[in-house]
mmCIF file of C-alpha atoms in Angstrom:
data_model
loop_
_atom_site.group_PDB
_atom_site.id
_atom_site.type_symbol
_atom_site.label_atom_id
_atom_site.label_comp_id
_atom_site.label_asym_id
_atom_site.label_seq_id
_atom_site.Cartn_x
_atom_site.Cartn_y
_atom_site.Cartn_z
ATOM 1 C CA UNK A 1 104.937 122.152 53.230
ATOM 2 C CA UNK A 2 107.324 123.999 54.994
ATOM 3 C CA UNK A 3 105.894 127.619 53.878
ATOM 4 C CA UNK A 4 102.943 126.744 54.638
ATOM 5 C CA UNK A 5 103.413 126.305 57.862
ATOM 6 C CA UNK A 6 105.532 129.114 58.132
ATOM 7 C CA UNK A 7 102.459 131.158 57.006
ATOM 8 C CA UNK A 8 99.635 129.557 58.592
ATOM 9 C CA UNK A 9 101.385 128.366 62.200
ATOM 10 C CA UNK A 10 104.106 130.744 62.539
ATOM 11 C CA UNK A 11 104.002 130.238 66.044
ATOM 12 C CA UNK A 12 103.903 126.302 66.293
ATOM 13 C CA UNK A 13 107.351 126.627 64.182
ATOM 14 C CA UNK A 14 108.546 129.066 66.087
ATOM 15 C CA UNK A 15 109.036 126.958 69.114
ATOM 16 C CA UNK A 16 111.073 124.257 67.355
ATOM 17 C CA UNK A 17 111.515 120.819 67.923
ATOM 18 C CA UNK A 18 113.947 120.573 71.178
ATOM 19 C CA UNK A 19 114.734 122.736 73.857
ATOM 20 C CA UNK A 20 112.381 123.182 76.577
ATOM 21 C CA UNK A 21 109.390 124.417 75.067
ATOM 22 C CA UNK A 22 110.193 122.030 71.730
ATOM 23 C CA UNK A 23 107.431 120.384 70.580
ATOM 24 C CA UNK A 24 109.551 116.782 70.720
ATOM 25 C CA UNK A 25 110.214 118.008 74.757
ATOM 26 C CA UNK A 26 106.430 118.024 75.027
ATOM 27 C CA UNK A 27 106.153 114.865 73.219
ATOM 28 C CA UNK A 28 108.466 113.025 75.141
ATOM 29 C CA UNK A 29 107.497 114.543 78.548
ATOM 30 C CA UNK A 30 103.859 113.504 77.870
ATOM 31 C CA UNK A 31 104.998 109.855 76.947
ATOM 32 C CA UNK A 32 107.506 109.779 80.036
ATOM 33 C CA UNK A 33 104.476 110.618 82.774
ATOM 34 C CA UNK A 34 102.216 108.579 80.908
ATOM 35 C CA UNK A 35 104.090 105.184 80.625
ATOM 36 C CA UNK A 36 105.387 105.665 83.498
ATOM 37 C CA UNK A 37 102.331 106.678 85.541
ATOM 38 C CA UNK A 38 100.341 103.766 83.852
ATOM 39 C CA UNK A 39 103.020 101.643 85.431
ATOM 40 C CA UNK A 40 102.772 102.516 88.618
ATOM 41 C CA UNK A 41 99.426 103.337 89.076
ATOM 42 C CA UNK A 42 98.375 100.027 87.567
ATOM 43 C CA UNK A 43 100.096 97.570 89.702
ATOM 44 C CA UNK A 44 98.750 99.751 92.741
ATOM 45 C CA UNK A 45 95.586 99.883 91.088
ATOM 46 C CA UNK A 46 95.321 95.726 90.300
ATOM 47 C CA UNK A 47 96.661 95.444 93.543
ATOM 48 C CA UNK A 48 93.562 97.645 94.926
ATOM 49 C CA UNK A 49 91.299 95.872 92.877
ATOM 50 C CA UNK A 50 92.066 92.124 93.614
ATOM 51 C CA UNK A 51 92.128 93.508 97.238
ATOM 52 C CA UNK A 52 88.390 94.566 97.103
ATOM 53 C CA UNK A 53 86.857 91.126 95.200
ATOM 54 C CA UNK A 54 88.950 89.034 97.335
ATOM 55 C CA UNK A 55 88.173 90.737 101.186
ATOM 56 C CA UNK A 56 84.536 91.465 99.991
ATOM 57 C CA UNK A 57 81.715 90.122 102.100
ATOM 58 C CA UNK A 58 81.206 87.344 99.524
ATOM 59 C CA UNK A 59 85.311 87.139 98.553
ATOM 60 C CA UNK A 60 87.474 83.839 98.907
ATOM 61 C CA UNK A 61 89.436 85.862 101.554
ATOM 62 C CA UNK A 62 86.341 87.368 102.975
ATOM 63 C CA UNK A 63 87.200 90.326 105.652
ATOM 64 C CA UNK A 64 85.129 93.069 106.634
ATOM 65 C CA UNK A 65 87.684 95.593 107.944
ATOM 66 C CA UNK A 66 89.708 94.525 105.304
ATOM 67 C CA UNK A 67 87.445 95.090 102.530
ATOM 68 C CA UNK A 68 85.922 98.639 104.206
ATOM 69 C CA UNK A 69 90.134 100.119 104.483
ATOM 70 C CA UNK A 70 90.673 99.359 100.880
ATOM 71 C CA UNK A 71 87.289 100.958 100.179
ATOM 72 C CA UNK A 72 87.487 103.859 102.065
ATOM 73 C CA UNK A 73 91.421 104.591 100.755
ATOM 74 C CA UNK A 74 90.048 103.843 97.024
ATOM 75 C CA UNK A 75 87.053 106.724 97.506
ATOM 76 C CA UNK A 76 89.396 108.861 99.103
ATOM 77 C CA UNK A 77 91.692 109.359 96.448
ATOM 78 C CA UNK A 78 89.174 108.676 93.944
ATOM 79 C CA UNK A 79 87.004 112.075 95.584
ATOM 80 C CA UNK A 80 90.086 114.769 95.807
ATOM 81 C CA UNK A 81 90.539 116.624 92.546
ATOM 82 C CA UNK A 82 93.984 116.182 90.746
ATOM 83 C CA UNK A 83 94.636 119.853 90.681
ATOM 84 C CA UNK A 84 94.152 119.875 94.571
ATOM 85 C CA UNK A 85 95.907 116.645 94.962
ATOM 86 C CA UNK A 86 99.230 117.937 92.883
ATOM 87 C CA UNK A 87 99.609 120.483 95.966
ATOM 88 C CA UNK A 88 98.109 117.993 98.620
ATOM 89 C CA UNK A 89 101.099 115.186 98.206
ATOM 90 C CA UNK A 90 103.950 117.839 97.732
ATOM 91 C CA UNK A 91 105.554 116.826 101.088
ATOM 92 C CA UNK A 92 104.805 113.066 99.772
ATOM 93 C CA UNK A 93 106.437 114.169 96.470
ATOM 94 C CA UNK A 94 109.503 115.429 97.947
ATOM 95 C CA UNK A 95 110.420 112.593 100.167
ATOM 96 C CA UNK A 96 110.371 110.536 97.399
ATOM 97 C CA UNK A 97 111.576 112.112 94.625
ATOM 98 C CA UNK A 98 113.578 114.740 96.034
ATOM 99 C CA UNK A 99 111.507 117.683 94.461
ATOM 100 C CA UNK A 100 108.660 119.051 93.944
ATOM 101 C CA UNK A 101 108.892 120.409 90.867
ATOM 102 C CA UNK A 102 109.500 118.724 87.338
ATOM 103 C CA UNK A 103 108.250 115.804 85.249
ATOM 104 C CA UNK A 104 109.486 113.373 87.650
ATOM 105 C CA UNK A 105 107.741 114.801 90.570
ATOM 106 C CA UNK A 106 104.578 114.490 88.491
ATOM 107 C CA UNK A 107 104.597 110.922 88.962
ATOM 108 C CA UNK A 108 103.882 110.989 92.118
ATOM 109 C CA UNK A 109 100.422 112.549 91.941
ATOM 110 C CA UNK A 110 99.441 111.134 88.752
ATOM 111 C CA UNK A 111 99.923 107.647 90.414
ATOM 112 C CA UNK A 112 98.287 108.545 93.411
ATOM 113 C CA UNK A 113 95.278 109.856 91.365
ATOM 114 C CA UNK A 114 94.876 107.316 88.217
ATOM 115 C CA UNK A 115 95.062 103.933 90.711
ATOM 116 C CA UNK A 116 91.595 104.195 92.289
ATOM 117 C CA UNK A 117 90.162 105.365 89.247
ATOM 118 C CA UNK A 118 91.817 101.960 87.647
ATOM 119 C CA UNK A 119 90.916 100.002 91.223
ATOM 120 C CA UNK A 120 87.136 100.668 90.509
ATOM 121 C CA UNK A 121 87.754 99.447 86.767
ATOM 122 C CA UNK A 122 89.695 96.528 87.743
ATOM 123 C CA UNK A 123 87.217 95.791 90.750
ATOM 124 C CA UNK A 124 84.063 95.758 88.194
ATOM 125 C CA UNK A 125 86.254 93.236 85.470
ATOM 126 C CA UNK A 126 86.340 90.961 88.122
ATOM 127 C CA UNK A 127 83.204 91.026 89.240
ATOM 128 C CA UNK A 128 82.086 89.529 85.436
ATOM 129 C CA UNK A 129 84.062 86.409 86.124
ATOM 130 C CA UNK A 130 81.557 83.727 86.571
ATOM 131 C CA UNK A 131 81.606 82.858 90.588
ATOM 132 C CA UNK A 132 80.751 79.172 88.966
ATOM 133 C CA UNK A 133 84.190 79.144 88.276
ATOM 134 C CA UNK A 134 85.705 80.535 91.422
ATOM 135 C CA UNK A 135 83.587 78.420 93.700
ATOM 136 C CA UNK A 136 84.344 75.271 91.045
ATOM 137 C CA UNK A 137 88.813 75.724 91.649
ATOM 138 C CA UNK A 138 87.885 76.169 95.442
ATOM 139 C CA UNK A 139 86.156 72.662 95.587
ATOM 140 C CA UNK A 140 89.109 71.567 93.353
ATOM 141 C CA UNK A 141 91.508 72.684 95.849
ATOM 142 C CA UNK A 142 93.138 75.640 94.002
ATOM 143 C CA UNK A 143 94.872 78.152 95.665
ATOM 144 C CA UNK A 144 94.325 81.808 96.515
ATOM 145 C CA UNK A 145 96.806 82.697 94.487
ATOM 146 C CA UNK A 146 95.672 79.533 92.009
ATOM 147 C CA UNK A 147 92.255 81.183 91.709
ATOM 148 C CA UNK A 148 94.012 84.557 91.121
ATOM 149 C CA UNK A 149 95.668 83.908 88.342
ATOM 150 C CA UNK A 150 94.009 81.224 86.628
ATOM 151 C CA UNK A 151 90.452 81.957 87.318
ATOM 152 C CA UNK A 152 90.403 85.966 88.055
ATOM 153 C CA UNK A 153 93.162 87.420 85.600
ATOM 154 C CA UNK A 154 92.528 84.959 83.075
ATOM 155 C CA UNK A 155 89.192 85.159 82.664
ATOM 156 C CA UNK A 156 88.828 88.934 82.779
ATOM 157 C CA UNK A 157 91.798 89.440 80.746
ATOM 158 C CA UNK A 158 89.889 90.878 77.687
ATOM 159 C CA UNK A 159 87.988 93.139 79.958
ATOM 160 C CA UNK A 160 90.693 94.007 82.021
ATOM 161 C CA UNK A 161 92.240 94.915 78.512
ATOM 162 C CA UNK A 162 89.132 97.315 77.605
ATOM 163 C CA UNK A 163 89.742 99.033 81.385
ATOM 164 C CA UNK A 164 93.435 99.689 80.955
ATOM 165 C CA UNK A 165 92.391 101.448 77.632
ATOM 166 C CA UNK A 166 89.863 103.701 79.433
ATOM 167 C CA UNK A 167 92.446 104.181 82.330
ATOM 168 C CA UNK A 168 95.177 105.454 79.815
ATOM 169 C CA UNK A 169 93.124 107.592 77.638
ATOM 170 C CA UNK A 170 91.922 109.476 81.175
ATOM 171 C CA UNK A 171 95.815 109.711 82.346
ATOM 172 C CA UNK A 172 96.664 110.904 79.117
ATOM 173 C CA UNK A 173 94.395 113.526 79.972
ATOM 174 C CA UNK A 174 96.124 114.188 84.333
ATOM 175 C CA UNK A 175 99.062 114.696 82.244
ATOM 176 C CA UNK A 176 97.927 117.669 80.537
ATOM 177 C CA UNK A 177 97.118 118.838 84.425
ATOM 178 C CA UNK A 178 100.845 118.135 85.318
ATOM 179 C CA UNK A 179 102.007 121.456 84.001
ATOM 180 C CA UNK A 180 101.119 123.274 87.507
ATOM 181 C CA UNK A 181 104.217 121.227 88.606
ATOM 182 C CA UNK A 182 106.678 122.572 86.211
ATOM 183 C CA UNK A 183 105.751 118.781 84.422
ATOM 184 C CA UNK A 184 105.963 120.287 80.659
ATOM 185 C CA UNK A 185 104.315 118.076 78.246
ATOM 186 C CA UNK A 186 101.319 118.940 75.640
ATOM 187 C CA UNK A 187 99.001 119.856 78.174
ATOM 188 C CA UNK A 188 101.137 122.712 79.368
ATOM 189 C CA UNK A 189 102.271 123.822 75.879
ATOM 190 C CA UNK A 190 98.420 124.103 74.876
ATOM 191 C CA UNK A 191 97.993 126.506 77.939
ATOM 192 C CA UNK A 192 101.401 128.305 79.005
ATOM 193 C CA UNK A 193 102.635 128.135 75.005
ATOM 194 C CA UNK A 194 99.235 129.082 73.132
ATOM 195 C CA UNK A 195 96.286 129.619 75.270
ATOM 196 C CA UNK A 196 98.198 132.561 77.381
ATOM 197 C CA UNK A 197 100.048 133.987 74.449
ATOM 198 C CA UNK A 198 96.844 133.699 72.181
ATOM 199 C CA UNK A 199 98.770 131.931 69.635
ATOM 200 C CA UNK A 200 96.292 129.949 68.876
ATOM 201 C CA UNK A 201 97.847 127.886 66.439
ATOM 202 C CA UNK A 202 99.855 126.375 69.388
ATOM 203 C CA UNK A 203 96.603 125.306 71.116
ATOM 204 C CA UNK A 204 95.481 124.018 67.836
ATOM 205 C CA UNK A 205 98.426 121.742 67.140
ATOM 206 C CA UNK A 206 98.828 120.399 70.583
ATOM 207 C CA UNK A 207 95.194 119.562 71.211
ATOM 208 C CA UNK A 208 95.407 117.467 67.420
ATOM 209 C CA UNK A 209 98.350 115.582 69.152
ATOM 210 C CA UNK A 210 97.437 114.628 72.390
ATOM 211 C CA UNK A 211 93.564 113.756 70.002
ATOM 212 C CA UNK A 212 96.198 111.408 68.112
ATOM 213 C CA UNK A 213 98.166 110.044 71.052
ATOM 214 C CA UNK A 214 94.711 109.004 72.469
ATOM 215 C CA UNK A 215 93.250 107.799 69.321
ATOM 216 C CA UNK A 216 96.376 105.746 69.247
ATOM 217 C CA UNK A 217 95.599 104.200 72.360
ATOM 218 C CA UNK A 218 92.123 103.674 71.940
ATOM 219 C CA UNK A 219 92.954 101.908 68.621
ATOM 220 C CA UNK A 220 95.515 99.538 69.983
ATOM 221 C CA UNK A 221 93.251 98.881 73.415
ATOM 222 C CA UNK A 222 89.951 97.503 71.348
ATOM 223 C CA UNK A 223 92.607 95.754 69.147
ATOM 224 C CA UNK A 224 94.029 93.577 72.286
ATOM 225 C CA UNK A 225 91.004 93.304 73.889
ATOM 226 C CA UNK A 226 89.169 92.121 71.032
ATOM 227 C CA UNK A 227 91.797 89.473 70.388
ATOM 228 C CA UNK A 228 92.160 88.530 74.182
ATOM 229 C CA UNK A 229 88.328 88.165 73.619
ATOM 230 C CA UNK A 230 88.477 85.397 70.888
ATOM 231 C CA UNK A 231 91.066 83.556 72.924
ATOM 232 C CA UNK A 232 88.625 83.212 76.186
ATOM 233 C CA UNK A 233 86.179 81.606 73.643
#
């Protein structure tokens, strides 16, 4: 095994395992924006969500300026490229994290541009719940934060499963993006490592793990949301 890939990917050995153009740095540095991205950008992006069913002109909480802010900041972010957006929130980047360049700086941006993609995704879950229901736990007395939890969450839960998988698998793919910070990751090793050298081998290898990082995902996704499915029914 080893000769053969010392024949056949010279390069992709050649680069090793740690350091900082390792293929476990890549790995991990890919993992560490994802996760941690997902994170972020998904409470901001439930938060976003819940914001638009509840303040819509129909919405328990019903508010029209409201409803067109968290609309209008949504399509904003949603309409500026990543690429552009990885420059545009520098000065946002720094005051937070103290830099502008590095994986941890990439978190920034890649929150700022997965959470209204996963806003739009949360917002269109939520729309599926029956309003039967909602308008049945408002008679009843429930709570916003009652009909929230028990009647918004719970009922979408298998759906809002299915959008976090979609949301991941498309982060997965900012990440690769991230490398015009000084981010690293497999993105960055397909392009600075193999695509600019022409070792294509390099390209080859990191494309077929970032294909099984996202095959992973997608896997494990339809898994939960098929069993958060049979437990609604």
């Amino acid at each position: 095994m080893i000769n053969f890939f010392d024949k056949y990917f010279p390069n992709v050995v050649a680069l090793g395992w740690g350091g900082d153009a390792g293929w476990g740095t890549s790995i991990f540095q890919t993992l560490f924006m994802t996760f941690w991205s997902a994170i972020f950008g998904g409470i901001l992006g439930l938060i976003f969500g819940l914001l638009l069913i509840l303040t819509k002109p129909e919405g328990i909480l019903a508010n029209k300026v409201a409803y067109n802010i968290v609309d209008k900041i949504v399509s904003l972010f949603r309409a500026v490229p990543f690429i552009i957006l990885l420059a545009f929130v520098a000065p946002l980047t720094q005051a937070i994290v103290g830099t502008q360049i590095g994986m941890k700086a990439a978190l920034v941006p890649l929150t700022l541009g997965v959470f209204p993609f996963f806003a739009r995704q949360v917002q269109v879950a939520l729309e599926s719940v029956d309003t039967g229901k909602v308008e049945a736990a408002q008679a009843l007395g429930a709570s916003v934060s009652d009909i929230i939890f028990d009647v918004y969450l719970k009922e979408s839960r298998s759906e809002l499963a299915r959008v976090s998988t979609v949301t991941l698998i498309s982060l997965i793919g900012l990440t690769a993006m991230a490398g015009a910070v000084g981010a690293g990751g497999l993105g960055n090793t397909a392009i600075a490592y193999g695509y600019n050298r022409f070792d294509n081998d390099v390209t080859l290898v990191a494309t077929v793990l970032v294909l099984i990082l996202v095959l992973i995902v997608q896997v494990v996704g339809d898994y939960v949301a098929k069993k958060l499915n049979h437990q609604e029914r």
